[in-house]
XYZ file of C-alpha atoms in Angstrom:
613
model
C 95.889 96.082 121.084
C 97.241 94.611 124.244
C 100.216 93.481 126.279
C 101.084 89.805 126.561
C 103.454 87.800 128.705
C 104.048 84.247 129.799
C 106.267 81.522 131.150
C 106.787 77.913 130.170
C 108.678 75.626 132.538
C 108.570 71.959 131.537
C 109.932 70.863 134.931
C 107.374 72.726 137.057
C 103.676 73.093 137.727
C 103.047 76.783 137.089
C 99.557 76.793 138.577
C 101.346 77.514 141.866
C 103.224 80.535 140.457
C 100.402 83.078 140.373
C 102.419 85.768 142.159
C 105.196 85.726 139.569
C 102.755 85.607 136.654
C 100.793 88.520 138.110
C 103.980 90.583 138.456
C 104.882 89.950 134.814
C 101.352 90.731 133.664
C 101.088 93.998 135.576
C 104.147 95.416 133.816
C 101.903 95.491 130.718
C 99.149 97.533 132.385
C 99.895 100.605 130.270
C 99.415 98.567 127.084
C 96.091 97.209 128.320
C 94.236 99.506 130.717
C 90.795 97.980 130.108
C 91.098 94.440 131.435
C 93.497 91.797 132.725
C 93.550 88.014 132.729
C 95.824 85.086 133.488
C 95.732 81.393 132.635
C 97.861 78.511 133.905
C 97.863 74.800 133.359
C 100.714 72.413 134.005
C 103.981 73.818 132.623
C 102.426 76.903 130.987
C 101.294 80.260 132.356
C 99.968 83.145 130.257
C 99.183 86.758 131.173
C 97.291 89.443 129.298
C 96.411 93.133 129.630
C 93.718 94.348 127.237
C 93.114 97.547 125.333
C 89.629 96.863 123.971
C 89.240 97.813 120.287
C 86.928 95.249 118.636
C 84.046 93.383 120.336
C 84.519 95.200 123.629
C 82.617 92.674 125.812
C 83.668 89.521 123.934
C 87.408 89.650 123.356
C 88.709 88.811 126.826
C 92.010 86.959 127.123
C 93.758 84.633 127.642
C 91.365 82.775 125.342
C 91.348 78.997 125.357
C 89.691 76.002 123.776
C 89.447 72.596 125.434
C 90.054 69.695 123.036
C 90.065 65.947 123.760
C 93.869 65.993 123.500
C 94.382 69.014 125.749
C 93.883 72.756 126.100
C 94.970 75.311 123.497
C 95.334 78.820 124.960
C 96.171 82.120 123.293
C 97.455 85.548 124.327
C 97.322 87.982 121.428
C 98.350 91.575 120.815
C 97.477 93.412 117.628
C 94.904 93.439 114.876
C 94.104 91.025 112.053
C 92.599 93.248 109.377
C 91.290 90.285 107.359
C 89.636 88.506 110.279
C 86.138 88.689 108.762
C 87.256 86.767 105.656
C 89.142 84.231 107.775
C 86.114 83.813 110.019
C 83.915 82.983 107.031
C 86.471 80.470 105.776
C 86.756 78.833 109.176
C 82.973 78.672 109.570
C 82.895 76.885 106.222
C 85.309 74.350 107.712
C 83.036 73.709 110.673
C 84.334 76.123 113.309
C 81.807 77.878 115.527
C 82.384 81.243 117.189
C 80.987 82.736 120.383
C 82.394 86.293 120.009
C 82.920 88.855 117.240
C 86.602 89.372 118.076
C 89.604 88.832 115.834
C 91.283 87.070 118.775
C 88.902 84.130 118.514
C 89.495 83.974 114.751
C 93.255 83.744 115.311
C 92.770 81.015 117.916
C 90.562 78.940 115.617
C 92.942 79.663 112.762
C 95.685 78.025 114.803
C 93.438 75.044 115.549
C 92.848 74.648 111.811
C 96.272 75.415 110.345
C 98.709 75.192 113.275
C 101.484 77.815 112.956
C 100.714 78.188 109.229
C 97.955 80.542 110.383
C 100.700 83.190 110.251
C 100.797 83.145 106.452
C 97.058 83.811 106.316
C 97.015 86.916 108.514
C 97.022 90.483 107.269
C 97.799 92.791 110.130
C 100.051 93.730 112.999
C 100.369 91.118 115.700
C 102.455 89.339 118.278
C 100.883 86.288 119.867
C 101.705 83.132 121.756
C 99.800 79.858 121.743
C 100.255 77.174 124.367
C 99.316 73.948 122.620
C 98.666 71.443 125.398
C 97.915 68.732 122.837
C 101.532 68.713 121.725
C 103.244 70.249 124.743
C 104.649 73.267 122.896
C 104.589 77.045 122.935
C 104.306 78.821 119.571
C 105.250 82.516 119.291
C 104.434 84.427 116.094
C 105.246 88.008 115.067
C 103.926 90.056 112.148
C 105.886 90.409 108.922
C 107.210 93.945 109.377
C 107.807 93.907 113.118
C 105.078 96.422 113.934
C 104.279 94.815 117.279
C 107.159 94.075 119.655
C 107.820 90.584 121.019
C 110.671 89.440 123.304
C 111.685 86.121 124.799
C 114.373 84.712 127.045
C 115.199 80.978 127.033
C 115.536 79.307 130.463
C 117.070 75.940 131.364
C 113.654 74.252 131.155
C 111.556 76.545 128.957
C 111.134 80.217 128.130
C 109.916 83.610 129.364
C 108.236 86.025 126.949
C 106.498 89.377 126.766
C 105.444 92.264 124.572
C 108.230 94.309 126.136
C 111.467 93.514 127.992
C 109.983 94.773 131.263
C 107.612 91.804 131.350
C 110.508 89.354 131.073
C 112.677 91.335 133.494
C 109.937 91.082 136.133
C 110.651 87.362 136.450
C 113.184 86.275 139.122
C 115.105 84.197 136.568
C 115.796 87.214 134.346
C 118.937 89.261 134.953
C 119.075 92.982 134.247
C 122.447 92.662 132.598
C 123.866 94.455 129.570
C 127.169 93.297 128.084
C 129.515 95.018 125.656
C 127.519 93.552 122.800
C 124.356 95.120 124.198
C 126.051 98.495 124.498
C 127.202 98.230 120.892
C 123.640 97.712 119.753
C 122.493 100.570 121.960
C 124.924 103.103 120.514
C 124.472 102.448 116.797
C 121.183 102.623 114.916
C 121.388 99.468 112.841
C 118.630 97.370 114.512
C 120.338 94.015 114.309
C 117.583 91.429 113.719
C 116.720 89.553 116.912
C 118.954 91.686 119.147
C 117.301 92.886 122.360
C 120.258 94.673 124.073
C 119.471 92.893 127.375
C 121.751 89.887 127.880
C 120.032 86.542 127.371
C 116.991 88.115 125.738
C 115.997 88.016 122.068
C 113.348 89.519 119.844
C 111.050 87.238 117.922
C 112.151 88.421 114.501
C 109.526 89.837 112.137
C 107.925 87.220 109.904
C 109.076 84.434 112.199
C 107.585 81.586 114.225
C 109.484 80.512 117.364
C 108.488 77.159 118.858
C 109.551 75.907 122.286
C 109.044 72.320 123.458
C 110.884 69.838 125.651
C 113.501 69.278 122.954
C 114.412 72.957 122.821
C 113.752 76.013 120.663
C 113.293 76.189 116.891
C 112.466 78.959 114.431
C 110.699 79.102 111.085
C 110.694 82.143 108.811
C 107.267 82.407 107.196
C 107.848 85.700 105.364
C 110.810 87.630 104.031
C 111.194 90.515 101.613
C 111.881 88.790 98.304
C 113.223 90.043 94.989
C 110.778 89.540 92.113
C 110.302 91.001 88.613
C 107.993 94.010 88.318
C 106.273 93.776 84.930
C 103.859 96.727 85.377
C 104.314 100.045 83.595
C 104.046 103.436 85.316
C 100.304 103.923 84.915
C 99.529 100.401 86.087
C 101.872 100.742 89.042
C 100.340 104.048 90.138
C 96.833 102.592 89.817
C 97.811 99.480 91.775
C 99.324 101.571 94.576
C 96.089 103.588 94.808
C 93.925 100.464 94.819
C 96.010 98.893 97.556
C 95.919 102.064 99.663
C 92.132 102.318 99.380
C 91.745 98.735 100.590
C 94.339 99.075 103.347
C 92.860 102.267 104.799
C 89.342 100.817 104.665
C 90.467 97.745 106.592
C 92.414 99.723 109.159
C 89.542 102.089 109.936
C 87.555 99.198 111.428
C 87.204 99.675 115.195
C 84.506 99.802 117.856
C 86.160 102.802 119.537
C 86.951 106.400 118.453
C 89.745 106.625 115.838
C 91.760 109.415 114.275
C 94.738 110.158 112.044
C 98.164 111.619 112.798
C 98.631 114.529 110.412
C 102.001 116.209 109.820
C 101.265 118.050 106.589
C 103.677 115.819 104.699
C 102.786 113.639 101.742
C 102.370 110.383 103.699
C 100.059 111.464 106.498
C 98.140 113.857 104.240
C 97.389 111.141 101.683
C 96.352 108.690 104.381
C 94.174 111.286 106.141
C 92.493 112.343 102.901
C 91.672 108.751 101.947
C 90.336 108.043 105.442
C 88.207 111.207 105.340
C 86.658 110.228 102.019
C 85.841 106.726 103.175
C 84.304 107.829 106.463
C 82.308 110.531 104.672
C 80.574 107.737 102.721
C 79.091 106.680 106.058
C 78.315 110.194 107.260
C 81.324 110.282 109.588
C 84.080 112.829 110.009
C 87.685 111.864 110.694
C 89.521 113.407 113.615
C 93.092 114.515 112.946
C 95.860 115.591 115.299
C 99.210 117.304 114.759
C 102.098 118.151 117.047
C 103.478 121.684 117.194
C 105.684 123.724 119.471
C 105.047 127.117 121.058
C 106.186 129.828 118.628
C 107.566 127.389 116.076
C 105.734 128.663 113.010
C 106.540 132.320 113.695
C 110.181 131.692 114.653
C 110.972 128.788 112.333
C 114.545 128.508 111.037
C 114.995 126.325 107.953
C 117.795 123.780 107.745
C 118.890 121.044 105.331
C 116.298 118.597 106.626
C 113.345 120.849 107.391
C 112.697 123.626 104.936
C 109.238 124.620 106.155
C 107.148 124.412 109.329
C 104.370 121.836 109.320
C 101.389 123.840 110.556
C 100.387 125.690 107.369
C 100.306 122.423 105.424
C 98.505 120.592 108.217
C 95.751 123.176 108.289
C 95.334 123.184 104.520
C 94.912 119.407 104.453
C 92.458 119.546 107.364
C 90.361 122.151 105.534
C 90.382 120.285 102.214
C 89.635 116.885 103.768
C 87.106 118.328 106.206
C 88.645 116.775 109.297
C 87.865 117.610 112.888
C 91.391 118.838 113.558
C 93.322 119.733 116.694
C 96.910 120.918 117.117
C 98.704 119.646 120.216
C 101.063 122.508 121.091
C 103.958 121.703 123.422
C 106.279 124.038 125.296
C 109.979 123.726 126.089
C 109.388 123.171 129.786
C 107.194 120.108 129.153
C 109.663 118.623 126.675
C 112.591 118.979 129.077
C 110.740 117.794 132.180
C 112.796 114.994 133.809
C 109.642 113.067 134.692
C 108.730 112.931 131.002
C 112.183 111.580 130.187
C 111.674 108.903 132.831
C 108.313 107.961 131.330
C 109.915 107.658 127.901
C 112.657 105.377 129.219
C 110.204 103.228 131.152
C 108.174 102.901 127.963
C 111.199 101.837 125.900
C 113.153 99.987 128.612
C 116.273 101.575 127.125
C 117.847 105.028 126.656
C 117.143 105.178 122.923
C 118.500 108.701 122.486
C 115.764 110.310 120.368
C 115.587 113.228 122.794
C 112.752 115.692 122.302
C 111.386 113.637 119.407
C 110.549 110.903 121.923
C 109.209 113.185 124.619
C 107.055 115.156 122.177
C 105.666 111.939 120.721
C 104.728 110.673 124.169
C 103.037 113.980 125.063
C 101.249 114.066 121.695
C 99.891 110.554 122.176
C 98.827 111.299 125.730
C 96.762 114.243 124.524
C 95.253 112.232 121.653
C 94.272 109.412 124.005
C 91.808 111.760 125.706
C 89.789 111.835 122.469
C 90.652 108.647 120.539
C 91.749 105.062 121.156
C 93.016 104.227 117.642
C 95.192 106.396 115.388
C 96.347 105.842 111.803
C 99.901 106.967 111.062
C 101.917 107.675 107.910
C 104.935 105.858 109.406
C 107.061 103.757 106.995
C 106.000 105.417 103.728
C 109.516 106.872 103.420
C 111.044 103.408 103.668
C 108.543 101.892 101.240
C 108.519 104.610 98.571
C 112.006 106.079 99.004
C 111.492 109.373 100.786
C 114.625 109.992 102.818
C 117.491 112.247 101.836
C 119.879 109.291 101.867
C 118.038 107.730 98.930
C 119.245 110.671 96.818
C 122.493 111.723 98.520
C 125.453 110.466 96.463
C 127.647 110.118 99.544
C 125.062 107.869 101.188
C 124.467 105.859 98.018
C 128.163 105.096 97.612
C 128.963 104.600 101.289
C 130.119 101.161 102.358
C 127.793 101.282 105.351
C 124.142 101.702 106.240
C 123.051 104.718 104.159
C 121.394 106.586 107.019
C 124.603 106.463 109.044
C 126.453 108.234 106.245
C 124.375 111.380 106.758
C 123.008 111.045 110.297
C 125.952 112.648 112.066
C 125.676 116.000 110.380
C 121.923 116.195 110.925
C 121.370 114.573 114.311
C 124.786 114.380 115.940
C 126.882 111.335 116.800
C 126.038 109.102 119.749
C 129.489 107.651 120.245
C 131.192 111.005 120.896
C 129.815 111.024 124.448
C 131.572 107.782 125.416
C 134.747 107.541 127.445
C 137.706 107.014 125.137
C 138.688 103.680 126.679
C 135.154 102.327 126.396
C 134.791 103.556 122.822
C 137.982 101.714 121.916
C 136.759 98.514 123.554
C 133.369 98.703 121.869
C 134.838 99.241 118.368
C 131.527 100.503 117.050
C 132.921 100.928 113.531
C 133.743 97.232 113.413
C 130.325 96.294 114.796
C 128.590 98.406 112.154
C 130.779 96.981 109.386
C 129.917 93.416 110.380
C 126.218 94.245 110.523
C 126.346 95.969 107.148
C 127.962 92.998 105.435
C 125.253 90.738 106.834
C 122.510 93.130 105.702
C 123.626 93.496 102.086
C 124.264 89.759 101.768
C 120.550 89.189 102.410
C 119.494 91.136 99.287
C 118.925 89.018 96.193
C 119.697 90.520 92.785
C 117.247 90.347 89.920
C 118.558 88.774 86.721
C 119.813 91.547 84.448
C 119.531 94.229 87.115
C 121.999 97.091 86.631
C 124.571 97.931 89.293
C 122.742 101.162 90.102
C 119.307 99.518 90.379
C 120.772 96.772 92.552
C 122.368 99.335 94.842
C 119.046 101.127 95.219
C 117.396 97.776 95.929
C 119.959 97.193 98.695
C 119.235 100.639 100.161
C 115.490 99.984 100.082
C 115.924 96.558 101.628
C 118.040 97.865 104.490
C 115.494 100.559 105.256
C 112.641 98.041 105.260
C 114.409 95.393 107.342
C 116.526 97.539 109.681
C 115.757 101.265 109.809
C 111.966 101.084 109.843
C 111.988 98.570 112.689
C 113.616 101.113 114.996
C 110.927 103.670 114.150
C 108.092 101.166 114.483
C 109.362 100.145 117.898
C 109.533 103.792 118.964
C 105.993 104.485 117.801
C 104.590 101.372 119.438
C 106.256 102.024 122.793
C 105.316 105.714 122.972
C 101.704 105.061 121.980
C 101.106 101.979 124.098
C 102.632 103.730 127.109
C 99.411 105.757 127.181
C 97.035 103.071 125.872
C 96.763 104.376 122.293
C 96.768 101.931 119.376
C 98.651 103.299 116.356
C 98.083 101.556 113.039
C 100.491 101.864 110.121
C 98.757 101.420 106.737
C 101.987 101.768 104.736
C 103.327 98.611 106.452
C 100.733 96.368 104.828
C 102.897 93.572 103.426
C 101.086 93.578 100.085
C 102.042 97.203 99.489
C 105.583 96.660 100.777
C 106.193 93.695 98.474
C 104.747 95.447 95.441
C 106.578 98.755 95.777
C 109.867 97.170 96.900
C 110.101 95.371 93.566
C 109.308 98.430 91.453
C 112.583 99.638 89.870
C 114.106 102.780 91.341
C 113.632 104.506 87.974
C 109.899 104.007 88.506
C 109.882 104.979 92.182
C 111.564 108.292 91.285
C 110.205 108.787 87.778
C 109.807 112.562 88.241
C 113.224 112.973 89.862
C 111.736 113.364 93.309
C 111.133 111.330 96.416
C 108.044 109.077 96.672
C 106.935 109.663 93.076
C 104.548 106.691 93.056
C 102.750 107.720 96.236
C 102.474 111.338 95.091
C 100.876 110.399 91.775
C 98.649 107.732 93.294
C 97.065 110.257 95.683
C 97.396 113.493 93.693
C 93.629 113.966 93.395
C 93.110 114.120 97.170
C 96.062 116.383 98.035
C 96.361 120.164 98.161
C 98.848 121.383 95.561
C 101.063 122.738 98.325
C 101.457 119.278 99.848
C 101.934 117.681 96.430
C 104.861 120.052 95.844
C 106.273 119.972 99.374
C 109.736 118.496 99.939
C 110.077 115.730 102.521
C 110.352 117.071 106.084
C 111.068 114.712 109.018
C 109.208 114.502 112.301
C 109.574 117.955 113.902
C 112.046 118.858 116.602
C 111.857 121.919 118.806
C 114.091 124.893 118.015
C 113.333 126.659 121.291
C 116.616 127.667 123.018
C 114.867 127.305 126.388
C 114.765 123.559 125.829
C 118.520 123.465 125.251
C 119.169 125.608 128.318
C 117.075 123.246 130.427
C 119.224 120.354 129.219
C 122.358 122.258 130.170
C 120.990 122.917 133.662
C 120.173 119.239 134.115
C 123.656 118.283 132.918
C 125.162 120.582 135.560
C 123.060 118.857 138.220
C 124.368 115.519 136.980
C 127.964 116.743 137.187
C 127.315 117.604 140.826
C 126.846 113.849 141.424
C 130.404 112.650 140.670
C 129.734 109.089 141.836
C 126.843 108.555 139.414
C 127.351 105.333 137.417
C 126.857 107.184 134.123
C 130.431 108.439 134.426
C 131.617 104.891 133.935
C 130.257 105.206 130.401
C 130.526 108.810 129.293
C 133.232 111.443 129.066
C 132.843 113.773 132.053
C 134.790 116.598 130.390
C 132.582 116.472 127.308
C 129.508 116.803 129.500
C 131.040 119.773 131.292
C 131.903 121.516 128.014
C 128.385 121.061 126.652
C 126.775 122.150 129.922
C 128.856 125.311 130.209
C 128.794 126.345 126.560
C 127.566 129.943 126.316
C 126.379 129.718 122.738
C 122.923 128.130 122.456
C 122.780 124.450 121.566
C 119.357 124.670 119.966
C 120.040 122.475 116.924
C 119.433 118.747 117.140
C 123.023 117.898 116.280
C 124.441 120.276 118.899
C 122.304 119.029 121.775
C 122.277 115.317 120.865
C 125.111 114.549 123.265
C 123.317 116.156 126.204
C 120.108 114.287 125.452
C 121.968 111.007 125.160
C 123.840 111.461 128.450
C 120.734 112.482 130.390
C 118.840 109.507 128.975
C 121.645 107.163 129.996
C 121.712 108.576 133.521
C 117.949 108.225 133.909
C 118.059 104.642 132.603
C 120.762 103.698 135.097
C 118.716 105.251 137.913
C 115.491 103.497 136.888
C 116.735 100.044 135.902
C 120.047 99.640 137.777
C 121.373 97.321 135.055
C 124.400 95.169 135.673
C 126.937 96.410 133.107
C 129.577 93.934 132.007
C 132.258 96.050 130.351
C 135.125 93.588 130.244
């Protein structure tokens, strides 16, 4: 795992631009603490920061090959889990390798198949190839959007990077956010390609972007397609288990210490148990880590989303699977620390508004990084198998909008309520969401003979897999790579996603519950308590001291009446929340405070030019 960046300028010789390239590259230092490298030739300049995972001495980048027609150079972030098979195939075609790294396999794969190498990869990746033979830059992103990738066209080329900060470090990039960027910031719909920053785009998942002297072009090499599912229940369950065994085995490959993230829910427990069994075959023991909060188990208060604390289930799984387990216990003071909020915003380049769920994730990953370099996560199983409440909530199913938005307000609070009334009217977030929703559902193909209900559930699944999960994957990548931890997501393997997506909803919920296929496929490795447990989201603190700390910080912000945040948010609403005597310990109640404080910190750190007219 690494951080990449680069610049192509067809009208310039970039070998003289080392200072600018170095500045862009150093913004990725957190993603790659082990090594750095740059490469420049003619109109192309590439930068790389390395987190060494496989072939520690041999995988240095940028990696290049000199051909008679010109140089071909690569900067690569991610993992190709099938690189050993591809290496054998390429060796059979005459390629010779000097390292054991997957990076060299990807480079030679490009030499053999050009950008069609993308279709052959199984993994998570974002990489750019400067092809000096043809005078073009090729940017490729993995199918699910696990690894981030941003670019900004220029008059004579392009800037790119793993994160916006790499692009923003270039003098040509403007730190500007328009009304359209604010719209995307304040609604969780993850519009494909949208980067919030004006003039910047994401390389969309499953897409190749090519830049040459004639301009920019895109090619979609993978999309989530509707296909018949002929398998019966037993066959489907067996296929899911077979896929999971293969996926976990592939994703455990690393030359550095690895672990699992264990929440005590179905997803992480199944993944941890399978990993433990496979490592035990080689005499190894899996490490597992869980996040918890001081006093949470003893003082837990159930709500509609979280009926039970995680710790008892975590510990039962750890005992049954025989993991080397550690709880990372966080206190309210750490979660509310302004410096932690700043670190979160620097990691994400935006005020994403996840509050303590972002800060706790960052602190969890920081603690894990002291023991492990690679972690396997249960992320995305809910999107793949249908685990969220909105898959079963009739209001969400019938809503003429993104299903998670139909229920999010009552559970997590509304973002838009913090905005100034005049700005809210100008933004027209309802209209923006409606437009995005129409585009999203139009992309879902219907199977011949599919019932209205099954088609609606297909739409809901599709939107979760092409919109919702991308927001969560981005969050997990940014929080983990901010501390140099590689997080792998087995449930995002495209083979599993394609197979389960096309299973009818009646099969995905055959026992009337969430994630029926996953539960049955892994029943033999789960404690009964986890098998029976109802879905519980990532934990959030219930400590009133955290809420009080937010209120104190809001009062400090109010004492700075000239702060630019007041051009965006309702000052009176901040004052009411800050002075409220009743505790605001629920997520929904404190969401506004978290959002406002994040916005203020972002404005302080990035000083963006806001175009509100």
